[in-house]
CSV table of C-alpha atoms and ligand atoms in Angstrom, one decimal:
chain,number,residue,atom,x,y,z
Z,1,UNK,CA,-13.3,-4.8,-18.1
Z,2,UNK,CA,-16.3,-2.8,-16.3
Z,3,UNK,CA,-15.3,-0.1,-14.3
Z,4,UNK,CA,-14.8,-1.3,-10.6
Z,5,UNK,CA,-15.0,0.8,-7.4
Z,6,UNK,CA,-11.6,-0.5,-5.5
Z,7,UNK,CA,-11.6,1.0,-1.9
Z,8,UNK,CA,-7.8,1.7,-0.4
Z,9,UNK,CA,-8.3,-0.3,2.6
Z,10,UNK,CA,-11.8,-0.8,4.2
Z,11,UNK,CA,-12.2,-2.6,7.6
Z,12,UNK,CA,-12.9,-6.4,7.3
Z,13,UNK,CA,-15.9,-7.0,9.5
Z,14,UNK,CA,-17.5,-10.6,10.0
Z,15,UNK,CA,-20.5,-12.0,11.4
Z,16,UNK,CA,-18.3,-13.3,14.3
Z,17,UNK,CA,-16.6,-9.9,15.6
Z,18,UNK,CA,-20.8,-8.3,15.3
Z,19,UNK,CA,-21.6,-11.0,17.5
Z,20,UNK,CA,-19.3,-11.1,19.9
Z,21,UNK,CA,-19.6,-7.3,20.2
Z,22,UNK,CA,-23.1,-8.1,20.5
Z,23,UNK,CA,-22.7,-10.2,23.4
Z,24,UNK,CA,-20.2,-8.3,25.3
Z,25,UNK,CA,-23.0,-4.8,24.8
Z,26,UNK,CA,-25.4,-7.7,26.7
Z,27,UNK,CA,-23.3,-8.6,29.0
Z,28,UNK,CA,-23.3,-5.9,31.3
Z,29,UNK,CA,-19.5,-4.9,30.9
Z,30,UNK,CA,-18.6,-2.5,28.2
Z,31,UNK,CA,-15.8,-1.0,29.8
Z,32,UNK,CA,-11.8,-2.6,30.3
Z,33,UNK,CA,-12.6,-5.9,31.5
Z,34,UNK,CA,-12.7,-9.9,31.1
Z,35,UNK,CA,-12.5,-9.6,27.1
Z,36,UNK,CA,-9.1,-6.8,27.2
Z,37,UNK,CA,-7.6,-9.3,29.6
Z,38,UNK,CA,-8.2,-12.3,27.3
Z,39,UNK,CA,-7.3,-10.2,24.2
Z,40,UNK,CA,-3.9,-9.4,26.4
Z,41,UNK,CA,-3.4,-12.3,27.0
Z,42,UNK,CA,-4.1,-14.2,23.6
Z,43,UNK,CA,-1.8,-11.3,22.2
Z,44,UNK,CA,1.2,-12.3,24.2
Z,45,UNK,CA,1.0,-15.6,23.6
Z,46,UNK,CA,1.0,-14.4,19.7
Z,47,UNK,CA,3.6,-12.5,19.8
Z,48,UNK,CA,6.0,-14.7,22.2
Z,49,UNK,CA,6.0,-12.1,24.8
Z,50,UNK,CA,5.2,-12.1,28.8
Z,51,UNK,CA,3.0,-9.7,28.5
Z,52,UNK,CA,0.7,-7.0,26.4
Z,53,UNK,CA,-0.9,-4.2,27.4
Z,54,UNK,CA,-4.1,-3.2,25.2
Z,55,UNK,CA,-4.9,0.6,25.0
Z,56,UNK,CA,-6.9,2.9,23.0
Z,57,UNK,CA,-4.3,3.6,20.2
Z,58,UNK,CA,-1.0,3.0,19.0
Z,59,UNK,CA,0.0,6.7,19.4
Z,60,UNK,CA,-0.8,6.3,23.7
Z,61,UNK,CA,0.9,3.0,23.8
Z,62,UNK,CA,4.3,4.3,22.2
Z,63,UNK,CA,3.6,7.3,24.7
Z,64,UNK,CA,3.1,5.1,27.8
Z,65,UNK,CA,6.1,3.4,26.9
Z,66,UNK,CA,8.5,5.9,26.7
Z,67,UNK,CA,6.8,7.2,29.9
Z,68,UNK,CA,6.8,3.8,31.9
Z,69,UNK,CA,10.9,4.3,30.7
Z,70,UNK,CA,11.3,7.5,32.0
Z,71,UNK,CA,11.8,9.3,29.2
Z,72,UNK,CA,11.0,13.1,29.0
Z,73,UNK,CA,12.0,16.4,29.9
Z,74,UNK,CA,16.4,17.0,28.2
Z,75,UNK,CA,16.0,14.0,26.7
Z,76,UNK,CA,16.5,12.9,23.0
Z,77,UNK,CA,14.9,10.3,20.5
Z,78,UNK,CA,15.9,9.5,17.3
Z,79,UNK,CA,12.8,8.2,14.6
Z,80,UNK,CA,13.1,8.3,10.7
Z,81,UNK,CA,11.9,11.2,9.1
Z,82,UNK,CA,9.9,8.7,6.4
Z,83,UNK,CA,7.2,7.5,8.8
Z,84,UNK,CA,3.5,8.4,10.2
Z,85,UNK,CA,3.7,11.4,12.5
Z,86,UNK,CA,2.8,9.3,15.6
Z,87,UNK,CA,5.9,7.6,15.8
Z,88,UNK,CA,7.4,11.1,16.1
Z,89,UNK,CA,4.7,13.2,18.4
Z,90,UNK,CA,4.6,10.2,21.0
Z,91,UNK,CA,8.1,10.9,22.1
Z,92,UNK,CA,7.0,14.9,22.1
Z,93,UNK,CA,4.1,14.2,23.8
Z,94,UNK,CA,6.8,13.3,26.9
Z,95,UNK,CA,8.8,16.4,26.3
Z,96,UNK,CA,11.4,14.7,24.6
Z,97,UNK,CA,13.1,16.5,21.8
Z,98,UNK,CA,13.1,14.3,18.8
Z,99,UNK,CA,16.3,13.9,15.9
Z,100,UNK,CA,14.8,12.6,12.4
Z,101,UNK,CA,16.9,10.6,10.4
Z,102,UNK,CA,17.5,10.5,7.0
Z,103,UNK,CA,16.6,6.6,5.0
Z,104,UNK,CA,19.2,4.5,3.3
Z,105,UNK,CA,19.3,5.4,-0.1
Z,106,UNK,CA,16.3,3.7,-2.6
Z,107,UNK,CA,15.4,2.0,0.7
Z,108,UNK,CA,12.3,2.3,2.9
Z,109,UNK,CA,14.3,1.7,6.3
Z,110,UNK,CA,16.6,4.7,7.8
Z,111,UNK,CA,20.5,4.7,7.5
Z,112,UNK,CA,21.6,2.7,10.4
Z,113,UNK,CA,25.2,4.0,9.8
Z,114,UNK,CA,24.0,7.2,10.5
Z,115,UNK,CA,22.8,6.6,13.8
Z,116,UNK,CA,26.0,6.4,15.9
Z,117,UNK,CA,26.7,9.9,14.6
Z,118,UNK,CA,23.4,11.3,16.4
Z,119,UNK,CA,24.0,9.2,19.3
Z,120,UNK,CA,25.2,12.2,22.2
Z,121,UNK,CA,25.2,11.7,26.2
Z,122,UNK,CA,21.4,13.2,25.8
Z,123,UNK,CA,20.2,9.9,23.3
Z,124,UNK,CA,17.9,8.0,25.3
Z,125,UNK,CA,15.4,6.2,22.6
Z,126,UNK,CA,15.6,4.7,19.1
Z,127,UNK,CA,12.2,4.4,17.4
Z,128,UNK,CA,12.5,1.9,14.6
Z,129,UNK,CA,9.3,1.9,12.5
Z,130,UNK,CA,8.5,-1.6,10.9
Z,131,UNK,CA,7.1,-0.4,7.8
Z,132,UNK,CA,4.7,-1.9,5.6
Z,133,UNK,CA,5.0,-4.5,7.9
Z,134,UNK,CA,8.8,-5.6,7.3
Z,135,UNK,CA,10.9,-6.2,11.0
Z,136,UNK,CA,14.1,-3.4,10.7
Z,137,UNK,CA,17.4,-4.9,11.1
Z,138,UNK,CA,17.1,-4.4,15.1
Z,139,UNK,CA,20.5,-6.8,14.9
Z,140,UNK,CA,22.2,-3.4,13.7
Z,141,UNK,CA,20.5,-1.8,15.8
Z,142,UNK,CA,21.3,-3.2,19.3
Z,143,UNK,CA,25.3,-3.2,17.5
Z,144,UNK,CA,25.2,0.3,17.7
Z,145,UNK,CA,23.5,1.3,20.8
Z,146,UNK,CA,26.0,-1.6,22.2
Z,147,UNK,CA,29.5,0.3,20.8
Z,148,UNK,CA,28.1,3.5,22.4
Z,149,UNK,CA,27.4,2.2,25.7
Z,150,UNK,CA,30.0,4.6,27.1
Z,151,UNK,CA,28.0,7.9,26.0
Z,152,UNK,CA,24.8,7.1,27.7
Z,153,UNK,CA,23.5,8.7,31.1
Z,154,UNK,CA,20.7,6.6,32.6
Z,155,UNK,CA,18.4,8.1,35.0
Z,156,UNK,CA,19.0,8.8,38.8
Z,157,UNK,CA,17.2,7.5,41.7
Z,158,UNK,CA,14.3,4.6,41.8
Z,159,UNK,CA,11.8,5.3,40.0
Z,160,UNK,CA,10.4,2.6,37.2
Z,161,UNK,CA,11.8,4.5,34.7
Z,162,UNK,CA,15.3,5.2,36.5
Z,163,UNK,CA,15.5,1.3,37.3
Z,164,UNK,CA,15.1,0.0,33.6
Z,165,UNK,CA,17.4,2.6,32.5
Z,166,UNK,CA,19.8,1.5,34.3
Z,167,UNK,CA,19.4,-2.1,34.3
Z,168,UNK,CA,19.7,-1.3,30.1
Z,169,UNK,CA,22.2,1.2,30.4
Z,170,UNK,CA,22.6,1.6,27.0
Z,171,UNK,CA,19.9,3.4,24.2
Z,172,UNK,CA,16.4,1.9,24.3
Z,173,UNK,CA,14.9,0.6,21.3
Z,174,UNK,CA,11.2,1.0,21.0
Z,175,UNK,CA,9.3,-0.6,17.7
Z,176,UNK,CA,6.8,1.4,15.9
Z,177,UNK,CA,4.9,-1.5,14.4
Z,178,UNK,CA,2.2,-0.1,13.8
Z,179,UNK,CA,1.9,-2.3,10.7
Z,180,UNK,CA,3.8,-5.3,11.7
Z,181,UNK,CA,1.5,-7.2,14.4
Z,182,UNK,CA,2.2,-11.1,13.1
Z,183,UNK,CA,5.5,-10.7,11.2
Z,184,UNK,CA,8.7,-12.1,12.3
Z,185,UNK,CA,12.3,-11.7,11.4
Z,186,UNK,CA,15.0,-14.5,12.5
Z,187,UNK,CA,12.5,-16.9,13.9
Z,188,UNK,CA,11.7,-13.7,16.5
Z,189,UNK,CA,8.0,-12.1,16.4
Z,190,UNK,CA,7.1,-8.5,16.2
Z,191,UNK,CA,7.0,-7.9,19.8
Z,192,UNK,CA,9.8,-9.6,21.1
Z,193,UNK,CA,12.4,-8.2,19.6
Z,194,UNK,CA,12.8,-4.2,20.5
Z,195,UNK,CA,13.4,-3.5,24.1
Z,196,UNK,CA,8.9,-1.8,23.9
Z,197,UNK,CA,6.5,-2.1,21.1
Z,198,UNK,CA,3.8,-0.8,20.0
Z,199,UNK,CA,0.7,-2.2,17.9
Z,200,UNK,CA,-1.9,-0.3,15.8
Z,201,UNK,CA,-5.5,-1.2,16.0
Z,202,UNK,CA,-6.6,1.4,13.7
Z,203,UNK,CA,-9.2,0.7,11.5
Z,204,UNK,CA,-7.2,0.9,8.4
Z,205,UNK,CA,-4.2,-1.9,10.1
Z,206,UNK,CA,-3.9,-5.3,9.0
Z,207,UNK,CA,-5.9,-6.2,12.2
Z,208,UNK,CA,-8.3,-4.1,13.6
Z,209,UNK,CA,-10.6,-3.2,16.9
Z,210,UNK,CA,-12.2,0.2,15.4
Z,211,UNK,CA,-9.6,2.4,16.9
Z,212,UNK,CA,-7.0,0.3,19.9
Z,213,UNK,CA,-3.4,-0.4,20.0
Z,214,UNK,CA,-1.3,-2.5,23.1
Z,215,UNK,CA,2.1,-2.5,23.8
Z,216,UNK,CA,4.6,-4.8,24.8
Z,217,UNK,CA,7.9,-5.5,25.7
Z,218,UNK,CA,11.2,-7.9,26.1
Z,219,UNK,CA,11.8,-9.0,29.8
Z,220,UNK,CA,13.6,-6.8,31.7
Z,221,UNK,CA,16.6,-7.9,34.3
Z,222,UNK,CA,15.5,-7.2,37.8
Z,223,UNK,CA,12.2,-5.2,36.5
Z,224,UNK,CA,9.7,-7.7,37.4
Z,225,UNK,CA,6.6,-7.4,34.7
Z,226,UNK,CA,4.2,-7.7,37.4
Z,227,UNK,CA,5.2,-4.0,37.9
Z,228,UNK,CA,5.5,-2.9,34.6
Z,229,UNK,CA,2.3,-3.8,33.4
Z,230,UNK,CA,0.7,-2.2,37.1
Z,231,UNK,CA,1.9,1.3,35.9
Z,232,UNK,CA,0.5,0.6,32.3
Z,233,UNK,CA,-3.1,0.3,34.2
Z,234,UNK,CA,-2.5,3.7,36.2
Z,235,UNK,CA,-1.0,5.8,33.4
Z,236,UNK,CA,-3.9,4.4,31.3
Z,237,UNK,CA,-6.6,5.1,33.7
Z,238,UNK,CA,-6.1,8.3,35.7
Z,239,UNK,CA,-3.6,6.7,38.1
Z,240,UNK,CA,-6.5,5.7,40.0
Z,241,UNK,CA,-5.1,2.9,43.1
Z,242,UNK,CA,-7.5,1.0,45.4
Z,243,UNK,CA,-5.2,-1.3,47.5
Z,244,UNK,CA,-4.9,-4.8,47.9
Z,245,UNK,CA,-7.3,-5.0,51.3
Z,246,UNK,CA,-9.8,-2.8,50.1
Z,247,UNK,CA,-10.3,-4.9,46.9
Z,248,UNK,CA,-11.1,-7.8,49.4
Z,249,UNK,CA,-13.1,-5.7,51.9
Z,250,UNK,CA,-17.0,-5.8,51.4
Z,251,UNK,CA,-19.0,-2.1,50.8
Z,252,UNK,CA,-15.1,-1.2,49.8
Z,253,UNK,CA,-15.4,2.3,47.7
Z,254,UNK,CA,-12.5,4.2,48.6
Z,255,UNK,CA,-9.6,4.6,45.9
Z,256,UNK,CA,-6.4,6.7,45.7
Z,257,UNK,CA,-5.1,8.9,42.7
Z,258,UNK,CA,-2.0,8.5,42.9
Z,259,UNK,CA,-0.5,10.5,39.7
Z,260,UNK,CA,-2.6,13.1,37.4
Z,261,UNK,CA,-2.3,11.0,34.3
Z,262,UNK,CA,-4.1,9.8,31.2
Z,263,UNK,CA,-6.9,8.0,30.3
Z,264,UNK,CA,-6.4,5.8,27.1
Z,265,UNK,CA,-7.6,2.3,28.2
Z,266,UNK,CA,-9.2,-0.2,25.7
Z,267,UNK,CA,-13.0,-1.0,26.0
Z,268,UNK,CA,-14.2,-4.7,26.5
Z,269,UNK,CA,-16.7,-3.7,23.1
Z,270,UNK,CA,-13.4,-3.3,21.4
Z,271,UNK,CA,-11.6,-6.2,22.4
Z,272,UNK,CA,-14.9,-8.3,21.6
Z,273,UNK,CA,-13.9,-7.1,17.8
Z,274,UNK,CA,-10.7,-7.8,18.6
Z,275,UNK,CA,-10.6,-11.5,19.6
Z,276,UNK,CA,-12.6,-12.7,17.4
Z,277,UNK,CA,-10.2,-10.8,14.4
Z,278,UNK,CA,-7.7,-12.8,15.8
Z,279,UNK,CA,-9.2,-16.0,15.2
Z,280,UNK,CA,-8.9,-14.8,11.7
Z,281,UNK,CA,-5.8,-13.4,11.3
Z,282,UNK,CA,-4.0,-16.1,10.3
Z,283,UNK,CA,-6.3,-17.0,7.1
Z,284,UNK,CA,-6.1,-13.0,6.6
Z,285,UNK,CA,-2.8,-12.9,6.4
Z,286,UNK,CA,-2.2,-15.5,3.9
Z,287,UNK,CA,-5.3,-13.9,1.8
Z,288,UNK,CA,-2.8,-10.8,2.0
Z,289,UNK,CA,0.4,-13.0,1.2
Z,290,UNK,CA,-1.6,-14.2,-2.0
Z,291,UNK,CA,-2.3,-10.2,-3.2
Z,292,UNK,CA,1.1,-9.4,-2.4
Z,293,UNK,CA,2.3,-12.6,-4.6
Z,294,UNK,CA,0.4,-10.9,-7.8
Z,295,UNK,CA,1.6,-7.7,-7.5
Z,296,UNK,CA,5.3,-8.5,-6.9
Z,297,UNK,CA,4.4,-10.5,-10.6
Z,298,UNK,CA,3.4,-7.2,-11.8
Z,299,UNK,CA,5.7,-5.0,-10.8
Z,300,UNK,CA,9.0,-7.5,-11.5
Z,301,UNK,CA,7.8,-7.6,-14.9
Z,302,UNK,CA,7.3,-4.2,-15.3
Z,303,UNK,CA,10.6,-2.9,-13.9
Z,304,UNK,CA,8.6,-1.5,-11.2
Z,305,UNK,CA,10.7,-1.3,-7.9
Z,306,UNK,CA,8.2,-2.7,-4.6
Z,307,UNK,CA,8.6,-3.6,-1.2
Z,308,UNK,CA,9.5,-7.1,-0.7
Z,309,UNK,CA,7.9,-8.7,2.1
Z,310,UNK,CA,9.1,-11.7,2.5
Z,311,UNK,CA,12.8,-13.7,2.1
Z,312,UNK,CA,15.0,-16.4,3.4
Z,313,UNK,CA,14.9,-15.0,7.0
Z,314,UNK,CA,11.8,-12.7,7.3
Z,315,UNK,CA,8.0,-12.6,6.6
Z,316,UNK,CA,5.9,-9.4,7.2
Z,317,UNK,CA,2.4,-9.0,8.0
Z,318,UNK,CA,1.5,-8.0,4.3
Z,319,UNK,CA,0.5,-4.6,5.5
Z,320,UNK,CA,1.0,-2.2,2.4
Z,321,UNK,CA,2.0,-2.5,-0.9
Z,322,UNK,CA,4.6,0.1,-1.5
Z,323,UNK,CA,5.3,0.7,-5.6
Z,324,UNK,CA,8.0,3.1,-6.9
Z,325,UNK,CA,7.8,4.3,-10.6
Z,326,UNK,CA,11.0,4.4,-12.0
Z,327,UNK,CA,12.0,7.9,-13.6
Z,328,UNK,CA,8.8,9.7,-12.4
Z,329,UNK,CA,8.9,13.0,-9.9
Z,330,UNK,CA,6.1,14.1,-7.8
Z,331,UNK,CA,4.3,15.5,-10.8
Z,332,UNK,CA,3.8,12.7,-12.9
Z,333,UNK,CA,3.1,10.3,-9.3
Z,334,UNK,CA,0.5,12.5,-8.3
Z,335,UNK,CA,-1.4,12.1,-11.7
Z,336,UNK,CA,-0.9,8.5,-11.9
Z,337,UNK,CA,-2.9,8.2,-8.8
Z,338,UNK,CA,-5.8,10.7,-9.8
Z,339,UNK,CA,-6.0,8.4,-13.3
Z,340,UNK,CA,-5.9,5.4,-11.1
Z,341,UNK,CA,-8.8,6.9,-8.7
Z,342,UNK,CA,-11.0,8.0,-12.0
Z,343,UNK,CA,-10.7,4.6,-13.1
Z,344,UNK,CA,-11.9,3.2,-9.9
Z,345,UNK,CA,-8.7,1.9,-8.0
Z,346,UNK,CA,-8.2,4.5,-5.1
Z,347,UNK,CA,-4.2,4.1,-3.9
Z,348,UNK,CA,-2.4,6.5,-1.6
Z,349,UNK,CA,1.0,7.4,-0.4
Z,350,UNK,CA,3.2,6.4,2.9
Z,351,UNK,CA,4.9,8.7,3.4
Z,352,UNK,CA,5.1,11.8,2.7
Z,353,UNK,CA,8.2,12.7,4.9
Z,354,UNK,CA,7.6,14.2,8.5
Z,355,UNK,CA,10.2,17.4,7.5
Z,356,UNK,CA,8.2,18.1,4.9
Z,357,UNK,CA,4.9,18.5,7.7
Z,358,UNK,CA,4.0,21.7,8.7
Z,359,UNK,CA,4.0,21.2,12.2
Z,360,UNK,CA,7.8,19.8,11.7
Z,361,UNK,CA,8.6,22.7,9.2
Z,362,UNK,CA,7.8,24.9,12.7
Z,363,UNK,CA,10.5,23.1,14.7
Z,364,UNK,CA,12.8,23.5,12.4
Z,365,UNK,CA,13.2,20.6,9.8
Z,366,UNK,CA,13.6,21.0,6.4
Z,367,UNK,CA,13.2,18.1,3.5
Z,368,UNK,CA,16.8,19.5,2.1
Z,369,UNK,CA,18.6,17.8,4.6
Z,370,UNK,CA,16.6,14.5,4.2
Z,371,UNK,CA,17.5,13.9,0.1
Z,372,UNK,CA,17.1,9.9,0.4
Z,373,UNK,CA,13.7,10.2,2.4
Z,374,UNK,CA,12.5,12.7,-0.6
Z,375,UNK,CA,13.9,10.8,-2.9
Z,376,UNK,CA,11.9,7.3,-1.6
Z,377,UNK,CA,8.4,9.8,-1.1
Z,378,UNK,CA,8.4,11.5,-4.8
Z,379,UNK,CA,8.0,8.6,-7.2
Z,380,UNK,CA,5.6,6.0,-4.6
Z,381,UNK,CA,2.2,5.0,-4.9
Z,382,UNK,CA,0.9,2.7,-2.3
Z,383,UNK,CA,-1.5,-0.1,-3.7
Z,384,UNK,CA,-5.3,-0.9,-2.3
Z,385,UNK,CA,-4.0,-4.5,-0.2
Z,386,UNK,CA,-7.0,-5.7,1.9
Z,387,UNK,CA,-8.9,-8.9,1.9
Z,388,UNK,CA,-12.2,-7.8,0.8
Z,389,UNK,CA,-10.3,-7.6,-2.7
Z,390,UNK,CA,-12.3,-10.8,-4.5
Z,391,UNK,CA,-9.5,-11.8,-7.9
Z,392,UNK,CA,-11.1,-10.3,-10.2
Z,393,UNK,CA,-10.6,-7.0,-8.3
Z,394,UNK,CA,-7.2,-7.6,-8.0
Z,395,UNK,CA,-7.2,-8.6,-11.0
Z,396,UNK,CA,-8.8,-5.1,-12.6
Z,397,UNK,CA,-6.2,-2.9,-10.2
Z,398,UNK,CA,-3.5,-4.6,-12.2
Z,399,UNK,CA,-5.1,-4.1,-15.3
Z,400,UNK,CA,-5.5,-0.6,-14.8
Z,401,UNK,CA,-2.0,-0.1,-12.7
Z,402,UNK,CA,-0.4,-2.0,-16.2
Z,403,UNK,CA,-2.2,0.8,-18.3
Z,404,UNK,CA,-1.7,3.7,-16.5
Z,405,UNK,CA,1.8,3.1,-15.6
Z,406,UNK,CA,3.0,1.8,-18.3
Z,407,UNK,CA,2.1,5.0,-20.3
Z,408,UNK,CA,5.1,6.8,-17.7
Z,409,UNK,CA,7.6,3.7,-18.8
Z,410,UNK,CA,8.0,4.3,-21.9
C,501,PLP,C1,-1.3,4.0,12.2
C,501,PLP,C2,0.1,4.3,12.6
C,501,PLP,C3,0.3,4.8,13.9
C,501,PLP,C4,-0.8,5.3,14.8
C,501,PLP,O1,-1.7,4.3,15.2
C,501,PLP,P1,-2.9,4.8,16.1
C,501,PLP,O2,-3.5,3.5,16.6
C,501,PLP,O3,-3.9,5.5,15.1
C,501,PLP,O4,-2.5,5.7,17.1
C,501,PLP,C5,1.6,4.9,14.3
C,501,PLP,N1,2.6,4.6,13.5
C,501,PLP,C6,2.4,4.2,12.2
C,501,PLP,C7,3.6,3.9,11.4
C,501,PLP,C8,1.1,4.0,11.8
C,501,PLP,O5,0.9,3.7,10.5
């Protein structure tokens, strides 16, 4: 086979999303307006929600959502330690002190037994990371944030935050899924399942608006939306108010800031890319569905262990292609994927666990006490899944995975 140049996961880009970019640049709005609203609310719709925030990235909308809950200052958050380093800095961001958690053994998803054992009167959050694209087992999840019930302190008084704390009164669960926008688990859609999600926009996610991310969330009792999505709109944009009557009043320019906050709002040029990605999703998704069919074939026969992204009661978004090496350590993964990229097929590694991070190193972590996160990290190699991948490139990155592998099998 000729050599092939096989990129790890380049944007997919039509005619469609240039034009409608193109039209919004003409239109005279470039900024949040008409096409973030429609985006919103084509999103919600998607993802059988009430509503969905869109905002510059994933990493502000986790933030925003652990702020719109209150959390902060003496407060604690338990994330995996095997996942991207936003789903961990978010909830520092707020002040919050976070508690990694080791994975299940051979398994991407953290040790939901271990959980209730971190769970103290301080526990406010559980992030749950969908990775790859594959819904967590938020079932367990909401078991054991329901049998500690007793341990946890929501806040006092009447803020937003205090009052869906307290309507929960029990551990929030907030979805990282990043990855997951489209998949679904027991009939339910990413998005309406944790308590607040967030979605990834990045240019390297499934579905993509350049950089972006939105956020959404399960209704709350006696929290009306309304509200909720209100405070998205000031966090997001400098808490900057203008009442009701001065909206209506003619020459009106006077507005109120009404918190010092952040500015992380989605742009209508954005959302112009986004729309008209999600016209295609669905046919993208399948394209990825196809991919992920070939290398499962692959890697079954090989005695290659994979992700599996789809069974009796889920389906992911086909977001990465996780492959583990049987009987391999760092060493030999990391020049597997250097003869892979010499030979054209560029692959890459998620994750490489947050203890092992300098930045976590300084507060204290250390990869010792996370042996089944390690253990998951040392012998992966992620595999280019995208839909600009024609067969016959899929068909060379097997060749070549079959080779170059197979050599370490023996
Ligand atoms: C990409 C990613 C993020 C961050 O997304 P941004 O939109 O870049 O902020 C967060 N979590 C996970 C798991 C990701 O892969």
């Amino acid at each position: 086979m000729e050599k092939r140049v096989i990129p790890f996961s380049p944007p997919d880009i039509s005619e469609l999303e240039i034009n409608e970019v193109a039209e919004a640049l003409r239109s005279g709005w470039i900024t949040t307006g008409p096409r973030v609203k429609s985006l919103e609310k084509r999103l919600a719709e998607y993802c059988h929600t009430s509503k969905v925030v869109c905002l510059n990235s994933a990493t502000a909308a986790e933030e925003l959502n652990f702020r719109i809950c209150g959390i902060g200052e003496g407060d604690e958050v338990i994330v995996p330690a095997y996942t991207y380093t936003a789903s961990a800095s978010a909830a520092i961001h707020c002040g919050a002190k976070v508690v990694f958690l080791d994975s299940q053994k051979d398994c991407v998803e953290m040790d939901y037994e271990a959980i209730a054992e971190k769970i103290n009167e301080k526990t406010k959050a559980i992030v749950a990371v969908d990775l790859g694209g594959i819904i967590c087992d938020y079932e367990k999840l909401y078991e054991v944030v329901e049998k500690k019930r007793a341990l946890f302190r929501a806040k006092e008084g009447n803020s937003l935050g205090a009052r869906i704390q307290q309507a929960l009164n029990r551990v929030l669960i907030f979805s990282d899924a990043a990855h997951a926008l489209g998949a679904s688990r027991n009939g339910k859609m990413a998005g309406s399942i944790a308590d607040f999600t967030d979605f990834s926009f990045h240019a390297v996610k499934n579905f993509t608006t350049a950089e972006g991310g939105a956020s959404t969330w399960r209704n709350i009792p006696s929290v009306s939306n309304e509200e909720i999505y209100h405070q998205f709109q000031l966090y997001s944009l400098h808490g900057q108010s203008k009442d009701a009557l001065a909206k209506t009043q003619v020459g009106a320019w006077e507005y109120d800031i009404i918190g010092p906050w952040y500015k992380c709002n989605m742009t209508d040029i954005m959302a112009a890319i986004g729309l008209r990605q999600l016209d295609r999703y669905d046919g993208m998704w399948k394209r990825r569905g196809e991919i992920v069919g070939k290398y499962d074939a692959m890697c079954d026969e090989m005695g290659v262990k994979h992700l599996v992204h789809s069974g009796e009661n889920f389906q992911s978004s086909n977001h990465l292609y996780l492959s583990r090496v049987p009987g391999i350590g760092d060493r030999e993964r990391r020049e597997i994927i250097v003869k892979l990229a010499e030979r054209g097929v560029n692959c890459n590694v998620h994750y490489k666990p947050l203890p092992m991070m300098t930045a976590y190193k300084e507060l204290g972590w250390d990869i010792k006490d996370f042996p089944n996160a390690y253990g998951y990290y040392e012998n992966l190699i992620t595999l280019p899944l995208h839909t600009l991948l024609s067969d016959d490139d899929v068909d060379y990155v097997i060749e070549n995975y079959r080779e170059v592998v197979g050599e370490y099998l023996k």
